[in-house]
Short mmCIF file of C-alpha atoms and ligand atoms in Angstrom, two decimals:
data_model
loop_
_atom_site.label_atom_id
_atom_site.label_comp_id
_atom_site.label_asym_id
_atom_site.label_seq_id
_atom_site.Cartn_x
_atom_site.Cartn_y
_atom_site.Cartn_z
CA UNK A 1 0.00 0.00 0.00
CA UNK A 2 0.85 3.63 -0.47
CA UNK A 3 1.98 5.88 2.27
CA UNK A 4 -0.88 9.02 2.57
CA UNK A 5 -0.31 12.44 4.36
CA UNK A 6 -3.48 14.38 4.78
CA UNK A 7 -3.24 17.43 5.97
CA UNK A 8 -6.82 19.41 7.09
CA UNK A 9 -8.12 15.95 7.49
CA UNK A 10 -11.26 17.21 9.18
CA UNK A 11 -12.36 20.01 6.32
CA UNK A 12 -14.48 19.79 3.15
CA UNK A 13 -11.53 18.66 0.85
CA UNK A 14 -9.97 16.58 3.76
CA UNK A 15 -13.09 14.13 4.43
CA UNK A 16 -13.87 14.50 0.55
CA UNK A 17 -10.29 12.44 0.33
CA UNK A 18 -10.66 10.11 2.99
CA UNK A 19 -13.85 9.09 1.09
CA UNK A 20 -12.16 8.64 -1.61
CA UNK A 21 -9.15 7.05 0.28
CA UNK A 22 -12.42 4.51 1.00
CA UNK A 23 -13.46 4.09 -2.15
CA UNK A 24 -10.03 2.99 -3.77
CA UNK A 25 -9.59 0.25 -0.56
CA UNK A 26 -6.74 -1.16 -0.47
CA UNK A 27 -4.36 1.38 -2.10
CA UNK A 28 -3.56 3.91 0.56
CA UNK A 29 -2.56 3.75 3.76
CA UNK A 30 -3.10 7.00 5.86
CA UNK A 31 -0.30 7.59 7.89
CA UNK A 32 -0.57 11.58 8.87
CA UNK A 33 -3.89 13.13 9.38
CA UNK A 34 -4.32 17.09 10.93
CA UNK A 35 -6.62 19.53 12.08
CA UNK A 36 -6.83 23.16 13.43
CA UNK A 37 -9.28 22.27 16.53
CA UNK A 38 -11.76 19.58 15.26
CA UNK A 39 -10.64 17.23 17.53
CA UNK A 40 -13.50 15.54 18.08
CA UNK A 41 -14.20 14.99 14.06
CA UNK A 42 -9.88 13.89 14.38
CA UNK A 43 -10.48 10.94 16.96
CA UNK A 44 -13.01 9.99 15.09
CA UNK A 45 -10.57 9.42 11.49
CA UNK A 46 -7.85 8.60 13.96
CA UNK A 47 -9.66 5.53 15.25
CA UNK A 48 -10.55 4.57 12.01
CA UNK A 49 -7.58 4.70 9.84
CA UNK A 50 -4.98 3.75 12.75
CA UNK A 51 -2.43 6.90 11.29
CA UNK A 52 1.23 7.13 13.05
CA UNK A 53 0.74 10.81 13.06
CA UNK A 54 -1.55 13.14 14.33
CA UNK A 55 -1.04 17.36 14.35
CA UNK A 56 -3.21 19.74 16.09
CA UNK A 57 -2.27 23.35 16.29
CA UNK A 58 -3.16 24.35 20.32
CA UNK A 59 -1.57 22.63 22.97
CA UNK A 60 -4.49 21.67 25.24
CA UNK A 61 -5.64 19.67 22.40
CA UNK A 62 -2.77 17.65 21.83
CA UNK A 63 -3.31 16.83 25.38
CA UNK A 64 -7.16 16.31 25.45
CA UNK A 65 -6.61 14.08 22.28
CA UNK A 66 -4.02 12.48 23.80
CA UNK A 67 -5.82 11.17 26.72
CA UNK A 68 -8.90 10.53 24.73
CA UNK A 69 -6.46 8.25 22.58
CA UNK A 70 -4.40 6.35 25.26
CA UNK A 71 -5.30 2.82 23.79
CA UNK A 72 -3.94 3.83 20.30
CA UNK A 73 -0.40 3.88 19.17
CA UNK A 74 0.01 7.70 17.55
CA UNK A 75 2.41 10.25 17.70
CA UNK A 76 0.83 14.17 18.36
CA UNK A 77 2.34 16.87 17.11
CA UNK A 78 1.44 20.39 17.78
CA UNK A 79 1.16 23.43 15.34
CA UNK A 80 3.17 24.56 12.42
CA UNK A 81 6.67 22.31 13.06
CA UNK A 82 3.98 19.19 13.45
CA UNK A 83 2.26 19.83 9.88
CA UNK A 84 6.29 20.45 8.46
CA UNK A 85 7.60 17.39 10.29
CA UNK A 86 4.21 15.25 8.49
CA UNK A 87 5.08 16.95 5.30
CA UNK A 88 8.62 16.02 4.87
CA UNK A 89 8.48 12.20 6.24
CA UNK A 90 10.49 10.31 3.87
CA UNK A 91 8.19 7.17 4.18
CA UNK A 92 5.12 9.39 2.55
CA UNK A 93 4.75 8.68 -1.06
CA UNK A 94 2.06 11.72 -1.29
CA UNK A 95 1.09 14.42 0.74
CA UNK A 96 -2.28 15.86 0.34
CA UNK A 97 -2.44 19.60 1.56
CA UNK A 98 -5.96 20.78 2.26
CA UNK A 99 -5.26 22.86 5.21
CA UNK A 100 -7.00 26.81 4.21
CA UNK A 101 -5.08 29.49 4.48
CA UNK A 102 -1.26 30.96 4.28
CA UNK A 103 -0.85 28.23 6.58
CA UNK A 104 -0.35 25.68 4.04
CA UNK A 105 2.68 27.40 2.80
CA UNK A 106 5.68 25.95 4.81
CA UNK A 107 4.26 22.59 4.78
CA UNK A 108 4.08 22.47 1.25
CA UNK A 109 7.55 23.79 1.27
CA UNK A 110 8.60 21.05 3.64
CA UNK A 111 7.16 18.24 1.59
CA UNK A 112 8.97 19.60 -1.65
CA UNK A 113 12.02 20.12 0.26
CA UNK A 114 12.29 16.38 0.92
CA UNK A 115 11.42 14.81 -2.23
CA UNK A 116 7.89 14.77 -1.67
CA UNK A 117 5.03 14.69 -4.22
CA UNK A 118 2.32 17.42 -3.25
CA UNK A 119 -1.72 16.54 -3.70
CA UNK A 120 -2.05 20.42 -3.77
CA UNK A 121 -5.43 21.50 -2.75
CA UNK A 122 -3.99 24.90 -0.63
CA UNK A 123 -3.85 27.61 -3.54
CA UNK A 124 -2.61 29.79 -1.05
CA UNK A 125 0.84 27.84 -1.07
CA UNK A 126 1.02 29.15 -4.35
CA UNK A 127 -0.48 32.36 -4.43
CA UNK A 128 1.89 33.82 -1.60
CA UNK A 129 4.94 31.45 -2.19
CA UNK A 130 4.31 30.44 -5.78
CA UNK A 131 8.01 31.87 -6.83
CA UNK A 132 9.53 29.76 -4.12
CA UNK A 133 7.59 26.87 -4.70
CA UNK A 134 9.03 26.69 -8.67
CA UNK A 135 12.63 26.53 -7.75
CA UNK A 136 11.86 23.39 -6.72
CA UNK A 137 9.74 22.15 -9.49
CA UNK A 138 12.19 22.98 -11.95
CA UNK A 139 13.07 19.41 -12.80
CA UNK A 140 10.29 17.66 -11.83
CA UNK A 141 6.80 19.31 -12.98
CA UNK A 142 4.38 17.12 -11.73
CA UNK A 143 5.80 16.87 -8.11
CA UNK A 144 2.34 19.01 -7.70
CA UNK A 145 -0.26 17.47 -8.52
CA UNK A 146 -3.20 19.89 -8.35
CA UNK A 147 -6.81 19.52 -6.60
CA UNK A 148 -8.37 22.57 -7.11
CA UNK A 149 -11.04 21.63 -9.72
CA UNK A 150 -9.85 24.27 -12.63
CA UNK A 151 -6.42 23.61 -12.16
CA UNK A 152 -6.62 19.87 -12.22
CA UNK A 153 -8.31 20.07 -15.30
CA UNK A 154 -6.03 21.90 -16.60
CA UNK A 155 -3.43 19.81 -15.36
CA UNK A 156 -5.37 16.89 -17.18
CA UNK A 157 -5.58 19.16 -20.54
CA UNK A 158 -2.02 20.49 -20.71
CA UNK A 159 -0.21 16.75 -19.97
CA UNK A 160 1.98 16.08 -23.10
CA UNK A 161 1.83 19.43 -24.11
CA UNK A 162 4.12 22.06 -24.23
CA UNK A 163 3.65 25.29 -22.65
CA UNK A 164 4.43 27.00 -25.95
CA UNK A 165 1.63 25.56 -27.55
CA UNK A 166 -0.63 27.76 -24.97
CA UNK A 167 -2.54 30.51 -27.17
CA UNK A 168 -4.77 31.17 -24.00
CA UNK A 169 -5.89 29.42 -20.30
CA UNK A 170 -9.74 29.85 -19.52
CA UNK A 171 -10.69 29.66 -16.12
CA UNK A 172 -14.46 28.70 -15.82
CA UNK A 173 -15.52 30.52 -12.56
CA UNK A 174 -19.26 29.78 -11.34
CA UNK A 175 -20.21 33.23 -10.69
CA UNK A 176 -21.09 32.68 -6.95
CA UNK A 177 -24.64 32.99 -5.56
CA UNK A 178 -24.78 36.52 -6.14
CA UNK A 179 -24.19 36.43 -10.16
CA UNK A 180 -27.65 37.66 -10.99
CA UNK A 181 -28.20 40.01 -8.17
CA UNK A 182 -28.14 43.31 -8.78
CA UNK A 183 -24.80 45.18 -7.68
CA UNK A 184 -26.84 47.77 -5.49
CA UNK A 185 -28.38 44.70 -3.58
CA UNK A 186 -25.16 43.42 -2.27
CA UNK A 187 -24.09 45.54 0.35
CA UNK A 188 -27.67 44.09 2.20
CA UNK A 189 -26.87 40.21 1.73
CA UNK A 190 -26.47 38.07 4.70
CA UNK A 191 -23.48 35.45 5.95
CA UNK A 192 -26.30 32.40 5.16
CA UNK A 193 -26.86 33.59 1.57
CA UNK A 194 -22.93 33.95 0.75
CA UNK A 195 -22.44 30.87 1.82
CA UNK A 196 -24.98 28.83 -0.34
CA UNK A 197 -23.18 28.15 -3.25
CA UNK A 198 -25.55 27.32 -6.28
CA UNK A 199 -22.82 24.15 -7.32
CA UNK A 200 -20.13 22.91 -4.82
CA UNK A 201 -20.83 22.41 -1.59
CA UNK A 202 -17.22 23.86 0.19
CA UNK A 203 -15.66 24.93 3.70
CA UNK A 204 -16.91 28.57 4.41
CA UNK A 205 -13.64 30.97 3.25
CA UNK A 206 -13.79 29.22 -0.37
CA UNK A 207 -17.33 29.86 -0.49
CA UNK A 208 -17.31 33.68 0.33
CA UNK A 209 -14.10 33.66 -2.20
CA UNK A 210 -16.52 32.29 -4.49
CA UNK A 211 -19.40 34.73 -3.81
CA UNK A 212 -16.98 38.13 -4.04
CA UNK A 213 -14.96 36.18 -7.13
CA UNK A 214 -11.86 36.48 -4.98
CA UNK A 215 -11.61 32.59 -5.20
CA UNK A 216 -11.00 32.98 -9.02
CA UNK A 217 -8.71 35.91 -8.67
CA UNK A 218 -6.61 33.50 -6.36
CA UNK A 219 -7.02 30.77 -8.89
CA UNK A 220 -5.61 33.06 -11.59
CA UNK A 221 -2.09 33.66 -9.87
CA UNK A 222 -2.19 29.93 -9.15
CA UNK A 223 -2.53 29.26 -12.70
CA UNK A 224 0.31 31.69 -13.41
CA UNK A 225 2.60 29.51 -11.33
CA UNK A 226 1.41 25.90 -12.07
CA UNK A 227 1.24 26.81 -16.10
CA UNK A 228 4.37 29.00 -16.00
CA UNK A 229 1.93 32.05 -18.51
CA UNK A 230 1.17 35.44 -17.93
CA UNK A 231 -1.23 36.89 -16.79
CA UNK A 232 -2.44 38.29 -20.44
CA UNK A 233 -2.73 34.84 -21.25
CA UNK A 234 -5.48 33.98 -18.21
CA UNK A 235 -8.72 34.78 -18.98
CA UNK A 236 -11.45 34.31 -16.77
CA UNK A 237 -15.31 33.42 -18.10
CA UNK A 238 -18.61 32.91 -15.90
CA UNK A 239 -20.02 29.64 -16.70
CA UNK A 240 -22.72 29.32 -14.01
CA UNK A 241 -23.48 25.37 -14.35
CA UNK A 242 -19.99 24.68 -13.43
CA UNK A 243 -19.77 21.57 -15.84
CA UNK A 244 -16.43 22.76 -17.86
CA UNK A 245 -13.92 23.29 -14.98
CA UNK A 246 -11.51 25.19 -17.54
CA UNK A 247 -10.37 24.94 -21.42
CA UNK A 248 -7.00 25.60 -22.97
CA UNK A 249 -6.78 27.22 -26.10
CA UNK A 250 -4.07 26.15 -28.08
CA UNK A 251 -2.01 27.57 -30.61
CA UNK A 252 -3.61 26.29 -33.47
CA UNK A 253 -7.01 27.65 -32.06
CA UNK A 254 -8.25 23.83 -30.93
CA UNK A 255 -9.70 24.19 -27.59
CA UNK A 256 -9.97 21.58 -25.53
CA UNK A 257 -11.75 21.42 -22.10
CA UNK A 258 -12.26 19.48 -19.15
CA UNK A 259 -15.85 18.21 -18.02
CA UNK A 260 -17.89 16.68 -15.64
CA UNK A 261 -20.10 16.80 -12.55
CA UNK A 262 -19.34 19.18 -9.87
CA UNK A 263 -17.84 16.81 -7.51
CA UNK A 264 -14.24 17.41 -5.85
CA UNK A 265 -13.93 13.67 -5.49
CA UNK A 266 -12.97 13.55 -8.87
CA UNK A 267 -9.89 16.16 -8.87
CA UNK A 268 -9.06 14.32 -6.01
CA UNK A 269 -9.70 10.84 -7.21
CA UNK A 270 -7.24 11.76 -10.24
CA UNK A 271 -4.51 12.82 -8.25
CA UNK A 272 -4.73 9.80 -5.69
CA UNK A 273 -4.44 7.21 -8.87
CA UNK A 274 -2.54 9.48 -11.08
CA UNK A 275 -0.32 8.57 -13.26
CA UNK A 276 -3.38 5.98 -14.27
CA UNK A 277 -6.87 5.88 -14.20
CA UNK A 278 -9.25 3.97 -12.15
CA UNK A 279 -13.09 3.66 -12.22
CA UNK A 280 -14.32 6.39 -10.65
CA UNK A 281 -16.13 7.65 -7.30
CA UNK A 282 -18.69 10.26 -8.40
CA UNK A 283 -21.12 10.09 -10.96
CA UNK A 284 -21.22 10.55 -14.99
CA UNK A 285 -22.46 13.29 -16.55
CA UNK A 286 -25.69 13.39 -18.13
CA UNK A 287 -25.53 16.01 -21.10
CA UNK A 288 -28.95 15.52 -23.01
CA UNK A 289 -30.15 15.83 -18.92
CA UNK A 290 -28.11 19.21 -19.20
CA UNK A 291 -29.09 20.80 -22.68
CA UNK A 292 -26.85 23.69 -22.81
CA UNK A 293 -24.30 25.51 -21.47
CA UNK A 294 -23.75 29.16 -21.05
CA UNK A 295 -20.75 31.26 -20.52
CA UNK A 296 -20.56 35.31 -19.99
CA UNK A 297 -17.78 37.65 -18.94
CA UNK A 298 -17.28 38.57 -15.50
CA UNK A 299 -18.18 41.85 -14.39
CA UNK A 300 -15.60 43.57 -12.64
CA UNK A 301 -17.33 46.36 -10.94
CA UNK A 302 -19.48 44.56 -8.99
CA UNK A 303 -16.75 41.95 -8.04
CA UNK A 304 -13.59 44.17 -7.70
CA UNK A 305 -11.84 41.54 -6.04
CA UNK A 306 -11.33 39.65 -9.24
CA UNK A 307 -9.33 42.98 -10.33
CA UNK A 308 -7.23 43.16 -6.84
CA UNK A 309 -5.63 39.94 -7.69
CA UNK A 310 -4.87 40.68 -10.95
CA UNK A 311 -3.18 43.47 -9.96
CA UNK A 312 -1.61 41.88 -7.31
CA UNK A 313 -0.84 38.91 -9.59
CA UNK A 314 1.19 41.06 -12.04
CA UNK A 315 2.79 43.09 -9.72
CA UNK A 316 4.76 40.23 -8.48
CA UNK A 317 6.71 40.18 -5.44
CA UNK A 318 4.83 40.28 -1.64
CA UNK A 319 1.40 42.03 -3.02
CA UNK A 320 -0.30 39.00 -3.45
CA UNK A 321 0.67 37.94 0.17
CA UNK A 322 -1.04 41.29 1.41
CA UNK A 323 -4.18 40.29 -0.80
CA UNK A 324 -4.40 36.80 0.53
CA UNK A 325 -3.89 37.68 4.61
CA UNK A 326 -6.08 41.49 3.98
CA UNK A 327 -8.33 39.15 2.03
CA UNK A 328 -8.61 36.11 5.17
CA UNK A 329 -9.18 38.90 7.84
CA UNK A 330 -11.96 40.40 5.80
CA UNK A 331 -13.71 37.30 5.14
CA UNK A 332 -13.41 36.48 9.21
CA UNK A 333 -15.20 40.00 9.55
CA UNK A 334 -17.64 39.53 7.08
CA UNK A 335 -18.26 36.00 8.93
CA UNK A 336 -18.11 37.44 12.11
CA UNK A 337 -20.62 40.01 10.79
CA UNK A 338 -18.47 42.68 11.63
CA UNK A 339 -18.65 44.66 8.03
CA UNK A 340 -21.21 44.11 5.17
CA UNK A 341 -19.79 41.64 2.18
CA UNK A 342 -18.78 45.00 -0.10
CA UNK A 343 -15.89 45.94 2.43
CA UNK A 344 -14.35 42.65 1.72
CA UNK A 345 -12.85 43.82 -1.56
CA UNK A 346 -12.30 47.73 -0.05
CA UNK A 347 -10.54 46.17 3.00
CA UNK A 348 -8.20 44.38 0.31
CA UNK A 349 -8.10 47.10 -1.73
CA UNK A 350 -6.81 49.72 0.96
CA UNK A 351 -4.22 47.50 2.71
CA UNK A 352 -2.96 47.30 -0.59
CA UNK A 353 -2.68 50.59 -0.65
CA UNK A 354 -0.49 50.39 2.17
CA UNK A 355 2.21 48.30 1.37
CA UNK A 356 5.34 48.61 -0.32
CA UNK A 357 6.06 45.86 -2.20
CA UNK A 358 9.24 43.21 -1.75
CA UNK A 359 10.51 42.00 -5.11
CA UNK A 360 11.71 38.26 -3.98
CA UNK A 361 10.89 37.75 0.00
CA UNK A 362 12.31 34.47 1.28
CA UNK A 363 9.71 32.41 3.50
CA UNK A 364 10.52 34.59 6.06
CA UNK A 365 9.98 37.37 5.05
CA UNK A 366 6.34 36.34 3.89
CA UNK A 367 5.27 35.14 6.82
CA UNK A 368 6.22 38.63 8.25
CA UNK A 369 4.29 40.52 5.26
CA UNK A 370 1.12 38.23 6.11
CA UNK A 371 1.52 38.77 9.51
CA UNK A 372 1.89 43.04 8.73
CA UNK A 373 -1.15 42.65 6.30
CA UNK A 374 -3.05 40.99 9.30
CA UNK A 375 -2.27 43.65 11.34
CA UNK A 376 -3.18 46.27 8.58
CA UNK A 377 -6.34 45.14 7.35
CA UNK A 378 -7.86 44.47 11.43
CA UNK A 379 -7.18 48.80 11.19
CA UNK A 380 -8.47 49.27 8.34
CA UNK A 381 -11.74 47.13 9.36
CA UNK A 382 -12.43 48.71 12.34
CA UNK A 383 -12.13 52.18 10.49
CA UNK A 384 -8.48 53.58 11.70
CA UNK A 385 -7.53 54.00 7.79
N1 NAP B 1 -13.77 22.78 -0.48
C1 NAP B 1 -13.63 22.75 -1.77
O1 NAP B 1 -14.51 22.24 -2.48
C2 NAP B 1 -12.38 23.27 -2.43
C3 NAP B 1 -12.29 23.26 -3.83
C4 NAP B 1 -11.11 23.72 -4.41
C5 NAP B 1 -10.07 24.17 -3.62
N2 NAP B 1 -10.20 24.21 -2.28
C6 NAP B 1 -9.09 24.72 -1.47
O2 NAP B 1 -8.71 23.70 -0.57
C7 NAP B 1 -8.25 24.26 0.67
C8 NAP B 1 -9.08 23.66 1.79
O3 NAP B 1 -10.42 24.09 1.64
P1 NAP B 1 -11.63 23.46 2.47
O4 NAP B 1 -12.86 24.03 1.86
O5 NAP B 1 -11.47 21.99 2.57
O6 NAP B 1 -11.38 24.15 3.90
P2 NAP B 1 -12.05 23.76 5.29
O7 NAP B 1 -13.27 22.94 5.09
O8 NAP B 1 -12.18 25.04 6.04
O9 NAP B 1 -10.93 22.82 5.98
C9 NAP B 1 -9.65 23.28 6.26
C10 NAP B 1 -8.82 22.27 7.01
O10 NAP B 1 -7.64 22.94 7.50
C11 NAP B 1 -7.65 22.97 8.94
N3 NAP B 1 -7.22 24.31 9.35
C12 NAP B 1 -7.93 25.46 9.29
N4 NAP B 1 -7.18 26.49 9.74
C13 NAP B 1 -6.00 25.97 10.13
C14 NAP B 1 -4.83 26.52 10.72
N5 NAP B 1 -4.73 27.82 11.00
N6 NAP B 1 -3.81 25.69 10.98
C15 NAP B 1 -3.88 24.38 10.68
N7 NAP B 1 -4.97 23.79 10.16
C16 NAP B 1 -6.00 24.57 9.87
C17 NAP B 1 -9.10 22.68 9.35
O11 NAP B 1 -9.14 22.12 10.65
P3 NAP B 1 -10.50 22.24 11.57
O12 NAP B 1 -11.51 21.34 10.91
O13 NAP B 1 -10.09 21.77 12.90
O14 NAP B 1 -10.89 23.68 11.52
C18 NAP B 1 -9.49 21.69 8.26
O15 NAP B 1 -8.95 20.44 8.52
C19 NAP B 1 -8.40 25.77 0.51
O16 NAP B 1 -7.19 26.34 0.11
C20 NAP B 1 -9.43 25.92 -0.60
O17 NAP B 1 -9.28 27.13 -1.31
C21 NAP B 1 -11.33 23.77 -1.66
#
């Protein structure tokens, strides 16, 4: 059996894989699982797949799991150093990182640092650290192996083909619940109606990503990385049913494009079986059922957030680590109920504002910028800027 690393074992991507983990018995063994604080949710996967490792990120609850586990053999690790230590074992033959956040960054670091293939489902590894994440993919492309839906397809589309060949990448992007809305209306929309995606049922920061288009600005500068194009060359389309996760146009004008039901098991199915194919967990797609599709561009004055990142995307340097943390803290307020949904994108926008961007930081110095951008964007959300 193969050796599995899960990281955010308890969240929407992390059970999504253990069901899949299920579904292709025999194959993996789990041998790292992690959460934030769901301990309870943790036992629960740590009783059931027997893992050597477990991480949880506060100290009482490496001790309250601990005791609650004193008839298992497992080793608990606490916090950041646990999730690098579970990323870099040598024995892992994949490690899946579905932890949210800027978290995810070291650890993916750490598992590329020691050899290790990377089921990448954190974009934020990439969109803060994506330039010191490719030095070391340069020889070996497909040590990431991504989740996210657009990007796997893509990943799917572009294998044996060279990046020259690219004429254009199309990100598909739902449109979020709020597509059809009018722009006036929503300032007035509540936490529970962000959060009910029309498609893909998702852990709650994706889904208000998805509802203020953030989530596809973040997917853009994670294309930029994993494809190696510029940004001129990302273009991003609203297809609200969700069924073409992305297309490639090549050179030659083909396009090709990636379909199917909106189901993350299947991303994730390909990467667990990947380089080969195996009958698959989620179901086929019915397209007489379906009829048509429909596709539109994205309007960028009632999502401005899809604008930030592409500003922040071809600025380069630490401004997309100041639109990633400004763009987390928002969210949490907006969650929180703090500020209405339209001062996510103004929060982002104005921390923006405040930084002076760093060309090339080192891993250090983003966790500092994040950590400044934090800081900024709490001011700038309680009204000191
Ligand atoms: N969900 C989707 O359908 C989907 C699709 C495409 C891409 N993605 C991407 O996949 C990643 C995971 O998304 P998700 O929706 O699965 O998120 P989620 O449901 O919120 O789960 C996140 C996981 O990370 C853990 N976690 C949260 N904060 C942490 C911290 N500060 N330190 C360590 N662990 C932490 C959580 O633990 P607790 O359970 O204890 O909080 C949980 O295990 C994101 O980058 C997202 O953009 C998700």
């Amino acid at each position: 059996m193969k050796k599995l690393v899960l990281l955010g074992s308890t969240g929407s991507i992390g059970t999504q894989t253990l069901e899949v983990v299920d579904f292709l018995a025999g194959e993996w063994e789990v041998i790292g699982l992690t959460a934030n604080k769901n301990i309870d949710l943790l036992e629960e996967q740590a009783r059931k797949y027997r893992p050597s490792y477990l991480v949880v990120m506060y100290e009482s609850l490496a001790r309250e799991l601990e005791y609650r586990l004193a008839d298992q053999r497992v080793n608990i690790l606490l916090g950041l150093e646990g999730l690098e230590y579970l990323a870099g074992l040598p024995e892992a033959d994949l490690v899946i990182n579905a932890l949210v956040g800027a978290v995810g960054l070291r650890p993916t670091v750490a598992a590329l640092k020691a050899g290790n293939k990377v089921g990448l489902a954190n974009k934020e590894s990439l969109v803060i650290g994506g330039e010191l994440i490719n030095k070391y993919l340069e020889e070996n492309d497909d040590f990431i192996l991504p989740i996210d839906s657009e990007h796997n397809a893509l990943f799917q589309i572009l294998s044996g083909h060279h990046r020259d060949e690219i004429k254009e990448i199309i990100l598909t992007a739902s449109g979020g619940p709020f597509l059809n809305l009018p722009r006036e209306g929503l300032k007035d929309v509540s936490v529970e109606e962000a959060l009910n995606h029309p498609n893909w049922n998702m852990g709650c920061r994706i889904s208000i990503d998805s509802a203020t288009l953030m989530n596809k600005g973040l997917e853009v500068i994670e294309a930029h990385w994993l494809f190696k194009q510029p940004y001129d060359k990302i273009r991003v389309v609203i297809h609200p049913e969700s069924i073409i996760h992305s297309m490639v146009e090549f050179i030659d004008k083909s396009i090709m494009a990636e379909l199917g039901v909106a189901d993350m098991r299947i991303p994730i199915q390909h990467v667990l079986t990947y380089p080969e194919r195996k009958w698959g967990i989620g179901k086929s797609l019915n397209l007489l059922e379906l009829g048509k599709l429909t596709f539109r561009a994205p309007d960028l004055e009632k999502f401005p957030a899809l604008g930030l990142a592409y500003a922040a995307g071809r600025e380069g340097g630490s401004l997309s680590v100041v639109l990633n943390a400004a763009n987390e803290i928002a969210v949490e307020g907006f969650l929180n109920k703090k500020i209405p949904f339209t001062d996510i994108p103004r929060i982002v926008e104005k921390t923006m504002d405040l930084h002076e961007t760093v060309a090339h930081p080192d891993l250090d110095e983003i966790y500092e910028i994040d950590k400044w951008a934090r800081r900024m964007a709490e001011e700038v959300l309680v009204g000191c800027f």
